[in-house]
Coordinates of C-alpha atoms in Angstrom, one line a residue:
T1 CA 5.1 -59.6 -10.4
T2 CA 4.3 -63.1 -9.3
L3 CA 0.8 -64.9 -9.3
S4 CA 0.9 -65.1 -5.6
E5 CA 1.3 -61.6 -5.7
T6 CA -1.1 -60.5 -7.4
I7 CA -3.5 -62.9 -5.9
T8 CA -2.8 -61.6 -2.2
R9 CA -3.3 -58.0 -4.0
V10 CA -7.1 -59.0 -5.2
N11 CA -8.2 -60.9 -1.8
K12 CA -6.7 -57.8 -0.1
L13 CA -9.5 -55.4 -2.6
K14 CA -12.1 -57.8 -2.3
K15 CA -11.6 -58.1 1.7
Q16 CA -12.0 -53.5 1.8
L17 CA -14.9 -54.0 -0.6
E18 CA -16.7 -56.4 1.7
E19 CA -15.9 -54.0 4.4
Q20 CA -16.8 -51.0 2.7
K21 CA -20.3 -52.4 1.4
K22 CA -21.1 -53.9 4.8
E23 CA -20.5 -50.3 6.3
V24 CA -23.2 -48.9 3.7
E25 CA -25.0 -51.0 4.3
R26 CA -25.4 -49.9 8.2
V27 CA -25.4 -46.3 7.2
L28 CA -28.6 -47.1 5.0
A29 CA -30.4 -49.3 7.9
D30 CA -29.7 -46.1 10.5
Q31 CA -30.9 -43.8 8.1
K32 CA -34.1 -46.2 7.4
N33 CA -34.6 -46.5 11.2
A34 CA -34.3 -42.4 11.7
R35 CA -37.1 -42.0 9.3
E36 CA -39.4 -44.4 10.7
A37 CA -38.7 -43.2 14.5
L38 CA -39.2 -39.8 12.7
A39 CA -42.1 -41.0 11.6
A40 CA -43.6 -42.7 14.2
K41 CA -43.1 -39.4 16.5
E42 CA -45.0 -37.6 14.1
R43 CA -47.6 -40.1 13.8
E44 CA -48.2 -40.3 17.7
Q45 CA -48.2 -36.1 17.7
A46 CA -50.7 -35.9 15.2
D47 CA -53.1 -38.7 16.5
L48 CA -52.6 -37.0 20.2
L49 CA -53.6 -33.5 18.3
A50 CA -56.8 -34.9 16.5
R51 CA -58.3 -36.7 19.5
T52 CA -57.6 -33.4 21.6
Q53 CA -59.0 -30.5 18.6
N54 CA -56.1 -28.7 20.2
E55 CA -58.2 -27.9 23.5
E56 CA -55.4 -27.6 26.2
A57 CA -57.2 -29.4 29.0
N58 CA -58.3 -32.0 27.1
Y59 CA -54.7 -32.3 25.8
Q60 CA -52.8 -32.5 29.5
K61 CA -55.3 -35.0 30.4
L62 CA -54.6 -37.3 27.4
T63 CA -51.2 -36.4 27.9
A64 CA -51.6 -38.2 31.6
D65 CA -53.2 -41.0 30.6
R66 CA -50.5 -41.9 28.3
E67 CA -48.1 -41.9 31.0
S68 CA -49.8 -43.7 33.3
E69 CA -50.2 -46.3 30.9
K70 CA -46.6 -46.2 30.4
A71 CA -46.1 -46.7 34.0
R72 CA -48.3 -50.0 33.6
V73 CA -46.6 -51.1 30.7
Q74 CA -43.0 -50.5 32.1
K75 CA -44.8 -52.3 35.6
A76 CA -45.7 -55.2 33.2
Q77 CA -42.1 -55.2 31.5
Q78 CA -40.1 -55.3 34.5
D79 CA -42.2 -58.1 36.0
A80 CA -41.8 -59.9 32.6
I81 CA -37.6 -59.6 32.8
Q82 CA -37.6 -61.1 36.5
A83 CA -40.0 -64.2 35.1
A84 CA -37.3 -64.6 32.4
I85 CA -34.7 -64.9 35.4
R86 CA -36.8 -67.3 37.2
N87 CA -37.2 -69.1 34.3
A88 CA -33.6 -69.2 34.0
G89 CA -33.0 -70.8 37.4
G90 CA -31.9 -67.3 38.7
G91 CA -34.8 -67.3 41.7
G92 CA -32.2 -66.6 44.5
S93 CA -30.0 -63.7 44.9
L94 CA -28.8 -62.0 42.2
G95 CA -26.4 -60.3 43.6
I96 CA -27.0 -56.8 42.4
T97 CA -25.3 -54.4 43.1
S98 CA -24.5 -50.2 41.7
G99 CA -21.4 -51.6 40.3
D100 CA -18.5 -49.5 38.5
G101 CA -18.7 -45.9 39.6
S102 CA -18.4 -44.8 35.7
M103 CA -21.4 -46.6 34.7
G104 CA -19.5 -48.5 32.4
G105 CA -18.2 -45.2 31.0
Y106 CA -21.7 -44.2 29.8
P107 CA -21.5 -40.6 29.1
W108 CA -25.1 -39.1 28.9
A109 CA -25.9 -39.6 32.6
G110 CA -25.4 -36.0 33.3
G111 CA -29.2 -33.9 32.9
C112 CA -30.9 -36.9 32.8
T113 CA -33.4 -38.2 34.5
V114 CA -35.9 -40.5 34.7
D115 CA -39.5 -40.6 36.4
A116 CA -41.8 -43.1 37.9
N117 CA -43.3 -43.8 34.7
A118 CA -40.3 -44.6 33.2
L119 CA -39.8 -41.5 30.7
S120 CA -36.9 -39.9 30.3
H121 CA -36.0 -36.1 30.1
G122 CA -33.0 -33.6 29.7
G123 CA -30.7 -35.1 28.2
A124 CA -28.9 -34.3 25.2
S125 CA -31.9 -32.8 22.9
G126 CA -33.4 -31.3 26.3
G127 CA -36.7 -33.8 25.1
G128 CA -35.2 -37.2 27.4
E129 CA -33.1 -38.4 23.9
D130 CA -29.2 -39.1 24.2
P131 CA -27.4 -38.4 20.8
L132 CA -28.3 -41.8 18.9
G133 CA -32.1 -41.3 19.5
Y134 CA -32.8 -43.6 22.5
G135 CA -33.8 -42.3 25.8
C136 CA -31.5 -41.5 28.3
R137 CA -30.6 -43.6 30.8
Q138 CA -32.5 -45.9 29.2
C139 CA -31.3 -50.3 28.5
V140 CA -30.7 -49.5 24.9
S141 CA -29.0 -46.1 25.5
Y142 CA -26.5 -47.5 27.2
T143 CA -26.2 -50.5 25.2
A144 CA -25.9 -48.3 21.8
W145 CA -23.0 -47.0 24.4
K146 CA -21.0 -49.6 24.8
T147 CA -20.9 -50.9 21.1
Y148 CA -19.4 -47.6 19.8
Q149 CA -17.1 -48.2 23.0
K150 CA -16.1 -51.9 21.7
T151 CA -17.1 -51.4 18.0
G152 CA -16.6 -48.1 17.0
Y153 CA -20.0 -48.4 15.5
A154 CA -22.8 -46.0 16.8
P155 CA -26.3 -47.4 15.9
R156 CA -28.7 -44.8 15.5
Y157 CA -32.7 -45.7 16.3
W158 CA -32.6 -49.7 16.7
G159 CA -35.8 -49.0 18.6
N160 CA -36.8 -51.0 21.6
A161 CA -34.9 -54.2 23.3
N162 CA -36.5 -56.4 21.6
M163 CA -36.6 -54.7 18.4
W164 CA -32.3 -55.0 18.4
P165 CA -31.5 -58.5 17.4
N166 CA -33.2 -58.2 13.7
A167 CA -31.2 -54.2 14.0
A168 CA -28.6 -56.0 14.5
R169 CA -28.5 -58.4 11.9
N170 CA -29.4 -55.9 9.2
A171 CA -26.0 -53.6 10.6
G172 CA -24.0 -56.8 9.4
F173 CA -23.6 -58.3 13.1
S174 CA -24.4 -61.7 14.1
T175 CA -26.1 -63.2 16.6
G176 CA -27.1 -66.5 18.7
R177 CA -27.8 -68.2 22.1
T178 CA -24.4 -69.4 23.0
P179 CA -22.8 -66.3 25.8
R180 CA -20.0 -64.5 25.2
A181 CA -18.2 -61.8 27.0
N182 CA -18.2 -58.5 25.3
A183 CA -21.7 -59.5 23.8
L184 CA -25.2 -58.0 24.8
G185 CA -28.2 -59.7 25.7
V186 CA -31.8 -59.9 24.9
I187 CA -35.2 -60.2 26.4
S188 CA -37.4 -60.0 24.1
A189 CA -40.5 -60.5 26.0
G190 CA -42.7 -57.7 27.5
Q191 CA -43.8 -55.0 24.8
Y192 CA -40.4 -53.1 24.8
G193 CA -37.5 -56.2 26.3
H194 CA -34.4 -55.5 27.9
I195 CA -31.1 -55.5 26.7
V196 CA -27.7 -55.9 29.1
Y197 CA -24.0 -55.4 28.0
I198 CA -22.4 -59.4 28.7
E199 CA -19.2 -58.3 30.8
G200 CA -18.3 -62.1 31.6
Y201 CA -19.1 -65.3 31.4
D202 CA -18.7 -68.0 33.5
A203 CA -19.1 -71.5 32.2
G204 CA -18.8 -73.5 34.9
S205 CA -22.0 -71.8 36.7
N206 CA -23.2 -70.8 33.2
T207 CA -23.7 -67.7 34.3
V208 CA -23.2 -64.2 32.9
R209 CA -22.0 -61.2 34.8
I210 CA -23.6 -58.7 33.4
S211 CA -24.4 -54.3 33.3
Q212 CA -27.5 -52.4 32.8
F213 CA -29.3 -49.5 32.6
N214 CA -33.1 -49.1 33.9
Y215 CA -33.7 -52.8 35.8
F216 CA -36.5 -50.9 38.6
N217 CA -34.8 -50.3 42.0
A218 CA -31.8 -51.9 41.3
G219 CA -28.7 -48.9 41.8
G220 CA -30.9 -46.8 43.1
P221 CA -34.9 -46.1 43.9
G222 CA -37.0 -46.3 41.0
W223 CA -36.1 -46.5 37.2
G224 CA -32.9 -45.2 35.4
H225 CA -30.0 -46.2 37.1
Y226 CA -27.1 -48.3 36.4
S227 CA -26.5 -51.7 38.1
E228 CA -24.5 -54.7 37.7
M229 CA -25.8 -58.6 38.4
T230 CA -25.1 -62.1 38.1
V231 CA -28.1 -63.7 36.1
P232 CA -28.4 -67.7 34.6
A233 CA -27.0 -67.3 30.5
S234 CA -30.4 -69.3 29.6
T235 CA -32.2 -65.5 31.0
Y236 CA -31.4 -63.7 27.3
D237 CA -32.4 -65.3 24.2
T238 CA -30.8 -63.8 22.2
Y239 CA -26.9 -62.7 21.9
I240 CA -25.6 -60.0 19.9
Y241 CA -21.7 -60.4 19.0
L242 CA -19.8 -57.7 19.1

């Protein structure tokens, strides 16, 4: 065995160990995200029960009030998305289309609906969630699927769109401001943010062709539909590189 062969084996082993370390870090990060998501749901439910003292009428009223608030917040979120596009110079026609008939391969659309308050219902869990812990037909559910489709890694419980850049970095993905095909684009503004998949980048016009779920009145009336559009690359403040 030559010194060169030994060095090659050592470098190969080092690379394998680094990949294993990254995978362990991703699993640990996903477990942490899942625990935090569960704890948040438990806190919300406990608060709801405490405030109504298990009185059915009060419970239903408070639930309705929260759904109404969700609708208001979601409208403000859509306004923030459209403002980001306008500020990037995309105030004209966006060329919004229903796009790919297979909805980018998204597998969790069947049996899922999104109501007028932008809340998901049905889905894999029956309670509006997809198998990865996101509301079905929501923007994050779609980009979680695209991440898995492109990398084989399934991001679980990464939270709202504006939480994804930090979660992605914790899972070993790099982020930046440079547009790139097969990346994810994030608008951080608003309570939830918005996230899309970058189908392609045109350097000449500095625009990106994107696919997405849950852009209001795109691909169908109301929330929860698949659509595609072309927007200025600077619409997205962060890109996550898959």
